[in-house]
PDB file of C-alpha atoms and ligand atoms in Angstrom:
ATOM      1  CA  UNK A 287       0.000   0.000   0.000  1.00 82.00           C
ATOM      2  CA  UNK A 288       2.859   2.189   0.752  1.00 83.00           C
ATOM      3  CA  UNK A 289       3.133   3.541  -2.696  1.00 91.00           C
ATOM      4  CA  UNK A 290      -0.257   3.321  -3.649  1.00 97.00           C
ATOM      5  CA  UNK A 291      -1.164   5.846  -6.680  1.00 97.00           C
ATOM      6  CA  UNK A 292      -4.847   4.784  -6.709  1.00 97.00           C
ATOM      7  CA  UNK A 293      -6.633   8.025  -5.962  1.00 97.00           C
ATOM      8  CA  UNK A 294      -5.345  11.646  -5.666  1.00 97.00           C
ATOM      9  CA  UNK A 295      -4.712  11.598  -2.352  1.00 97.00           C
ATOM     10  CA  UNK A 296      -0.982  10.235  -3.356  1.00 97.00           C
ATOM     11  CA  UNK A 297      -0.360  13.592  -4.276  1.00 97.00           C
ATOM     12  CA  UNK A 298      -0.380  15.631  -1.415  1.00 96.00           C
ATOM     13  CA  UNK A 299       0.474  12.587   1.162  1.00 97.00           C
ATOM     14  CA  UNK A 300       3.709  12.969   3.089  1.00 97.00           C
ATOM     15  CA  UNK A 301       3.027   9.210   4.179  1.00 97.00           C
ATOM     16  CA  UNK A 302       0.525   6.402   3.649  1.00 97.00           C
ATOM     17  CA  UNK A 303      -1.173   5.245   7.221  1.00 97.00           C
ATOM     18  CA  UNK A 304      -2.308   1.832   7.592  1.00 96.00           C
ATOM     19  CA  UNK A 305      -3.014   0.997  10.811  1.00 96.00           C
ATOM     20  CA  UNK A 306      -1.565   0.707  14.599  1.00 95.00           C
ATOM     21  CA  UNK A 307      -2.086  -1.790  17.307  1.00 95.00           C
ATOM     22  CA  UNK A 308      -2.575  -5.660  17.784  1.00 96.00           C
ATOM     23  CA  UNK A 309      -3.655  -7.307  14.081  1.00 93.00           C
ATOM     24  CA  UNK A 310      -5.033 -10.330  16.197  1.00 94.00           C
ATOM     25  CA  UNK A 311      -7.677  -7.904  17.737  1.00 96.00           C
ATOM     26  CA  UNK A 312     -11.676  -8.594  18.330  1.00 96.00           C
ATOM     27  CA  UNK A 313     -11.642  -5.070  18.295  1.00 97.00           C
ATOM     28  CA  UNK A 314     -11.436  -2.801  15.427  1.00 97.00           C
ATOM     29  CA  UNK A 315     -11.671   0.858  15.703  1.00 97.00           C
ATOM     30  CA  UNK A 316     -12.171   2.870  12.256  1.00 97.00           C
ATOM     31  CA  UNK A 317     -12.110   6.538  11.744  1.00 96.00           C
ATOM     32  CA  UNK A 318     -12.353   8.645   8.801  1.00 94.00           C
ATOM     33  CA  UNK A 319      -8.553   9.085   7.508  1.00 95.00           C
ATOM     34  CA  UNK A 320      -4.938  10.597   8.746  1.00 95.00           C
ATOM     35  CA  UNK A 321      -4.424  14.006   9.572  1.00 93.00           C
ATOM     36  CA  UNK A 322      -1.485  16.252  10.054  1.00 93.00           C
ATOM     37  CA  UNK A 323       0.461  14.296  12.618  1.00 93.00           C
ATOM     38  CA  UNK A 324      -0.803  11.061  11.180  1.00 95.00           C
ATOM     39  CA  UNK A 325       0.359  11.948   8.088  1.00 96.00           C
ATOM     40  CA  UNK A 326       3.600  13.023   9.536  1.00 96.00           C
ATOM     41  CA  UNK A 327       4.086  10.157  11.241  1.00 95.00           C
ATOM     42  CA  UNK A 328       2.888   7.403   9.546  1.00 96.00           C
ATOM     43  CA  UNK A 329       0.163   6.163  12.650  1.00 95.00           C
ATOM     44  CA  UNK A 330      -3.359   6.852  12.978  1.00 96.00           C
ATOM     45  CA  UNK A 331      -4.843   8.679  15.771  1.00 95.00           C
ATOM     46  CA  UNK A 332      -0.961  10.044  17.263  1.00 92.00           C
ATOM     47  CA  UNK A 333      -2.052  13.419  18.012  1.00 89.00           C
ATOM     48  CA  UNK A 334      -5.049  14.959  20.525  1.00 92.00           C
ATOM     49  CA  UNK A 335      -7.941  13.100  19.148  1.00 91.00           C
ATOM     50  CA  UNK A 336      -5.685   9.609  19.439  1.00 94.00           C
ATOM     51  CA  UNK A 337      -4.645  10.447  23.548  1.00 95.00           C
ATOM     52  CA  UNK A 338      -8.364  10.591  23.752  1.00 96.00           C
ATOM     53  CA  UNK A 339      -8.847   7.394  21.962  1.00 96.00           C
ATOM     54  CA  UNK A 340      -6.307   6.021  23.824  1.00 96.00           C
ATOM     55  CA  UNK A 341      -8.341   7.299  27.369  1.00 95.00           C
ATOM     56  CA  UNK A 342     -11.286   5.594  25.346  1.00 95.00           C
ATOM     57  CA  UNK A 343      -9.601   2.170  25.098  1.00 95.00           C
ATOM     58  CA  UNK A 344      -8.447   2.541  28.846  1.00 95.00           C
ATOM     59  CA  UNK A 345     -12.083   2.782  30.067  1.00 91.00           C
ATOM     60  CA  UNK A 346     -12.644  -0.946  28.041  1.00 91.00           C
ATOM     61  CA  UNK A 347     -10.310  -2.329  29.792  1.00 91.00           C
ATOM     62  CA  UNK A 348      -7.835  -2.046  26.956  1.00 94.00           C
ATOM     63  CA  UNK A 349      -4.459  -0.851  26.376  1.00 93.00           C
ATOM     64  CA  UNK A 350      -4.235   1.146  22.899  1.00 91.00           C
ATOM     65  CA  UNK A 351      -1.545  -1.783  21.717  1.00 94.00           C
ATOM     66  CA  UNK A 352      -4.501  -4.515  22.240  1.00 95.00           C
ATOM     67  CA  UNK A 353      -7.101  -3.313  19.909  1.00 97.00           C
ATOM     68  CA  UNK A 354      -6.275  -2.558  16.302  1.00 97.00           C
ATOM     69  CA  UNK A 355      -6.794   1.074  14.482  1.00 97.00           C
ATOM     70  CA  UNK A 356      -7.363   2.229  11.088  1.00 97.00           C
ATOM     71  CA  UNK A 357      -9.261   4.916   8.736  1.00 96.00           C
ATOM     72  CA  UNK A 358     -11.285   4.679   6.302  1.00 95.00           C
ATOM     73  CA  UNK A 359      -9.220   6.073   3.424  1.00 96.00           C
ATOM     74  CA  UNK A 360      -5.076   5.684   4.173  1.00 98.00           C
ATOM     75  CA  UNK A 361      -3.915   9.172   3.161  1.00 98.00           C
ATOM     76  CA  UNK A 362      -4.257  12.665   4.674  1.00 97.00           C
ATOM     77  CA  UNK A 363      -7.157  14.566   2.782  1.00 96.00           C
ATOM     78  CA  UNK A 364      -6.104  17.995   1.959  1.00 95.00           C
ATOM     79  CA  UNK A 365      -6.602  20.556   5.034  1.00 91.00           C
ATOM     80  CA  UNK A 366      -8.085  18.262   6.577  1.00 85.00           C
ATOM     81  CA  UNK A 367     -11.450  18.033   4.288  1.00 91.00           C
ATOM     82  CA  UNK A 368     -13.874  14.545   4.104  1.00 89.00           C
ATOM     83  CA  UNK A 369     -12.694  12.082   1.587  1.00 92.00           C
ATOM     84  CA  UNK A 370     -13.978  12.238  -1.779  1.00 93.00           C
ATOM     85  CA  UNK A 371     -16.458   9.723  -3.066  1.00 91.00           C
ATOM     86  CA  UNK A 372     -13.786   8.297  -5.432  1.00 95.00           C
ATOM     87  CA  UNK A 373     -10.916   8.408  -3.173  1.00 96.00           C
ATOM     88  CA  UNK A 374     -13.353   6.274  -0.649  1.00 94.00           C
ATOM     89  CA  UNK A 375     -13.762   4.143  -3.323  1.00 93.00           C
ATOM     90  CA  UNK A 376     -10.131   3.471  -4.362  1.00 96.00           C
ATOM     91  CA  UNK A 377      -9.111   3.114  -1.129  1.00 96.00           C
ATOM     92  CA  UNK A 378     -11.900   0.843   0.352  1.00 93.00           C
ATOM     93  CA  UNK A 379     -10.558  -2.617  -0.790  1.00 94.00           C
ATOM     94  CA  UNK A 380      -7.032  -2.020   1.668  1.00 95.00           C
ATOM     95  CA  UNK A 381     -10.301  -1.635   4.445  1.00 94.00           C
ATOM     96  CA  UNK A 382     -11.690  -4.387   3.098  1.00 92.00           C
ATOM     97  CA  UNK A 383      -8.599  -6.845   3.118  1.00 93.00           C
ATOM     98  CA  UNK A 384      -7.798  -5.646   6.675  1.00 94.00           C
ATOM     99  CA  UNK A 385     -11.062  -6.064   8.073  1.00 92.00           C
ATOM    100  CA  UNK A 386     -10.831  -9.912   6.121  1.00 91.00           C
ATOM    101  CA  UNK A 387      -7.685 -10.321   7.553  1.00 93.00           C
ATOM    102  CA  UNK A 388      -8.698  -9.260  11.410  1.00 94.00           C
ATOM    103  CA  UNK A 389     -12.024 -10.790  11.249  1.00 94.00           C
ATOM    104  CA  UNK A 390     -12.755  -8.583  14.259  1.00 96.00           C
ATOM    105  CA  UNK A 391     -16.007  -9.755  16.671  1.00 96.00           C
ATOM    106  CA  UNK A 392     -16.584  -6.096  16.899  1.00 97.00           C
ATOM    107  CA  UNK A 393     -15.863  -2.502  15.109  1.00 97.00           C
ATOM    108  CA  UNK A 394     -16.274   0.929  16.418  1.00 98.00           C
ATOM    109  CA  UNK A 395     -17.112   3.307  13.987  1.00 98.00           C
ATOM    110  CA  UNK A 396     -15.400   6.577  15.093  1.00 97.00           C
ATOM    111  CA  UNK A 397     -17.354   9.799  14.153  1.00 96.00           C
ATOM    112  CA  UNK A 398     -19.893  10.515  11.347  1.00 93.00           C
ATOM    113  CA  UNK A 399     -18.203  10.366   8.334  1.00 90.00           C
ATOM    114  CA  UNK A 400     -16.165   6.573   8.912  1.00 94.00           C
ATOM    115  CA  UNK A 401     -19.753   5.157  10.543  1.00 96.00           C
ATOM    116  CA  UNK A 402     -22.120   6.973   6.895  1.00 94.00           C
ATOM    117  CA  UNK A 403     -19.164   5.324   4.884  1.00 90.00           C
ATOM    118  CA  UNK A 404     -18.936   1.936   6.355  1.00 92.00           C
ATOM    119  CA  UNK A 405     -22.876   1.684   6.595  1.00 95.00           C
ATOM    120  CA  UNK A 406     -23.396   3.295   3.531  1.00 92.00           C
ATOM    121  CA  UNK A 407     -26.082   5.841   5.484  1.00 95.00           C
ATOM    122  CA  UNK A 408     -26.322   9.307   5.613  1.00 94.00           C
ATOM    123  CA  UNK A 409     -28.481   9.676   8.967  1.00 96.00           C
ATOM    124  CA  UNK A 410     -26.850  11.771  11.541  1.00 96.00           C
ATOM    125  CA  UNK A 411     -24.258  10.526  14.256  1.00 97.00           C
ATOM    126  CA  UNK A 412     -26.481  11.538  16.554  1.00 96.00           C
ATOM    127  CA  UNK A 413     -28.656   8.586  15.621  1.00 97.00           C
ATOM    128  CA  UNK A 414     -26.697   6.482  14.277  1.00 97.00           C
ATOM    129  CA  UNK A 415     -24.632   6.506  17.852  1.00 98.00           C
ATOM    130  CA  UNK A 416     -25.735   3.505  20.734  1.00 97.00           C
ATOM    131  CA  UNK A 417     -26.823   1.390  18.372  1.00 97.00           C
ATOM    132  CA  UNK A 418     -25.847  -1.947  16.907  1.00 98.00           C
ATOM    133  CA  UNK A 419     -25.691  -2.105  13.488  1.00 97.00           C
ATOM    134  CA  UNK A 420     -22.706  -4.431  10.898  1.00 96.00           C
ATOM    135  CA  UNK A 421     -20.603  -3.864   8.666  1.00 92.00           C
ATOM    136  CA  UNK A 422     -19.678  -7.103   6.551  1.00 88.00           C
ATOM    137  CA  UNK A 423     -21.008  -9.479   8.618  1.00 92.00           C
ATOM    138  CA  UNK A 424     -19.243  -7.615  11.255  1.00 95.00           C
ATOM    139  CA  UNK A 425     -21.018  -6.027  14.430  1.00 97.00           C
ATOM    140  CA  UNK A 426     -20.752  -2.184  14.498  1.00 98.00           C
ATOM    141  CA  UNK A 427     -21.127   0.620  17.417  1.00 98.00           C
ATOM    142  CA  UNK A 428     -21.131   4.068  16.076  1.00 98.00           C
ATOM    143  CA  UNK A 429     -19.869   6.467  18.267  1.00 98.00           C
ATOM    144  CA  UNK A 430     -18.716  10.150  18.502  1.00 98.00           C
ATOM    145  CA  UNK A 431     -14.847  11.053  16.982  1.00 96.00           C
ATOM    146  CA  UNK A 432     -12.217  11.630  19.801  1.00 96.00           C
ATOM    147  CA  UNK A 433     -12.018  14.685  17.826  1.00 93.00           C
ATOM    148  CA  UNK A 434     -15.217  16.014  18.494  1.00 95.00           C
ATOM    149  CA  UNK A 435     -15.314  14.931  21.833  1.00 97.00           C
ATOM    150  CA  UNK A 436     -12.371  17.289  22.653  1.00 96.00           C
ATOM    151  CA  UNK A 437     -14.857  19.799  20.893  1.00 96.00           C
ATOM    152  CA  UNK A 438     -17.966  18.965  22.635  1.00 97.00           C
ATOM    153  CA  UNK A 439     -16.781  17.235  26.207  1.00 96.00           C
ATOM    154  CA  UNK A 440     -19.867  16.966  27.363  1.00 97.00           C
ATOM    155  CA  UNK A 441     -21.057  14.463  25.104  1.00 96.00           C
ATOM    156  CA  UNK A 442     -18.759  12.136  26.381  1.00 96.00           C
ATOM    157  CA  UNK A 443     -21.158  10.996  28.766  1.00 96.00           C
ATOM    158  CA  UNK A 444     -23.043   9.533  25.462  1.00 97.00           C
ATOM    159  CA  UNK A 445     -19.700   7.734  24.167  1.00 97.00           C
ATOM    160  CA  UNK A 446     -19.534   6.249  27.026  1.00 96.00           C
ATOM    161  CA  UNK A 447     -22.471   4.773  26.826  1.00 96.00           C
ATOM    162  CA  UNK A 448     -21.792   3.353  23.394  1.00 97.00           C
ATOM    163  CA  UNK A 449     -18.448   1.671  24.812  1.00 96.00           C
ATOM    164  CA  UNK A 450     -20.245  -0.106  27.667  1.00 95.00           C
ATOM    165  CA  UNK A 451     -22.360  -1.721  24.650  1.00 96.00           C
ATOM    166  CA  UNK A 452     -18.881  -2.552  23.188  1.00 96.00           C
ATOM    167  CA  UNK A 453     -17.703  -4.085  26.925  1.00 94.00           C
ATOM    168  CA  UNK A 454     -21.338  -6.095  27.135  1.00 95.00           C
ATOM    169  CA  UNK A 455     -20.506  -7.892  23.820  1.00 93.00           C
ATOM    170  CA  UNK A 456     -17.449  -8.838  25.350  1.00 90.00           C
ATOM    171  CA  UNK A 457     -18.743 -10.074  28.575  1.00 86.00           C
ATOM    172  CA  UNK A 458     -16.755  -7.290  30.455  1.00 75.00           C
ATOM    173  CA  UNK A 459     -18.998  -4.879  33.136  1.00 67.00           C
ATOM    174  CA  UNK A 460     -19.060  -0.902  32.674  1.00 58.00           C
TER     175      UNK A 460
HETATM  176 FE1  SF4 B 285      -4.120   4.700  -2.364  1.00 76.19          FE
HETATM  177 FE2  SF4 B 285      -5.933   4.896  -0.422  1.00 76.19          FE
HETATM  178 FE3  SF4 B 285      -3.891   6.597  -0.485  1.00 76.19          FE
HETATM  179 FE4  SF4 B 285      -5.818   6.799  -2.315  1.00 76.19          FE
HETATM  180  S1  SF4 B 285      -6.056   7.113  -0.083  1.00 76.19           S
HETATM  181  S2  SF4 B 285      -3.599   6.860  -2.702  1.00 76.19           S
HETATM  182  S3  SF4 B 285      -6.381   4.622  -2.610  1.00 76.19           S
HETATM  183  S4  SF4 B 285      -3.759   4.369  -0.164  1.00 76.19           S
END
């Protein structure tokens, strides 16, 4: 994937960014794609949003090497705007294989814009969040972005809620 020319994303990308974490996980997490420090350093979710995720994985009893991590599309969107429709589309197989690979019991989707991609539905995060729904066979929570929780702390409290769903389906107690 590393020099991957499929979309036009190549051409502003300092670096491609697969994934971080444990590739034997049950648990997948999947955002939208890299931003600045991801792109600068190769890793998804390194920067504010990912010490959040990282709190996030704590609270499931998790440390942020145990569960595996990825985005949606694999390089950095320019300033930091959604994906294209066509970049999504060249990039989804490398989700695809991963995901095939993993065979995860459980994904979180991470935001709006990974959780309308993977489920292919454009109702708000809002909605979507707290409930069950699959992607590929594959159970899916939707929940909020790290990033916007760091914008709007108080709906943490929801998240929260969403991850104890997670910790249910894996027989663990909130
Ligand atoms: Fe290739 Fe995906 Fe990067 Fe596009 S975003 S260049 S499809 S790795």
């Amino acid at each position: 994937m590393k020099g991957c020319v499929a979309c036009g994303l190549a051409a502003t990308r300092k670096n491609t960014v697969f994934a971080r974490g444990n590739p034997a996980s049950d648990l997948c997490f999947v955002g939208e794609g890299p931003g600045a420090d991801e792109d600068a350093q190769g890793q998804p979710f390194v920067g504010k949003s990912g010490q959040l995720l990282d709190k996030m994985i704590a609270a499931l009893g998790y440390h942020r090497d145990d569960v595996y991590i990825c985005n949606v599309v694999k390089c950095r969107p320019p300033n930091n705007r959604n994906p294209e429709p066509d970049e999504i589309a060249a990039c989804e197989p490398f989700l695809k294989a991963q995901l095939a690979s993993l065979q995860p019991k459980v994904i979180v989707g991470l935001g709006k814009f990974a959780t309308q991609t993977l489920l292919r539905d454009q109702t708000s995060i809002t909605r979507l969040r707290g409930q069950w729904r699959e992607y590929q066979g594959i159970p899916l929570m939707p929940t909020f972005h790290p990033a916007y929780l760091l914008r709007q702390p108080e709906e943490k409290r929801l998240a929260w809620l969403d991850l104890q769903e997670v910790m249910k389906r894996f027989g663990k107690k909130g």
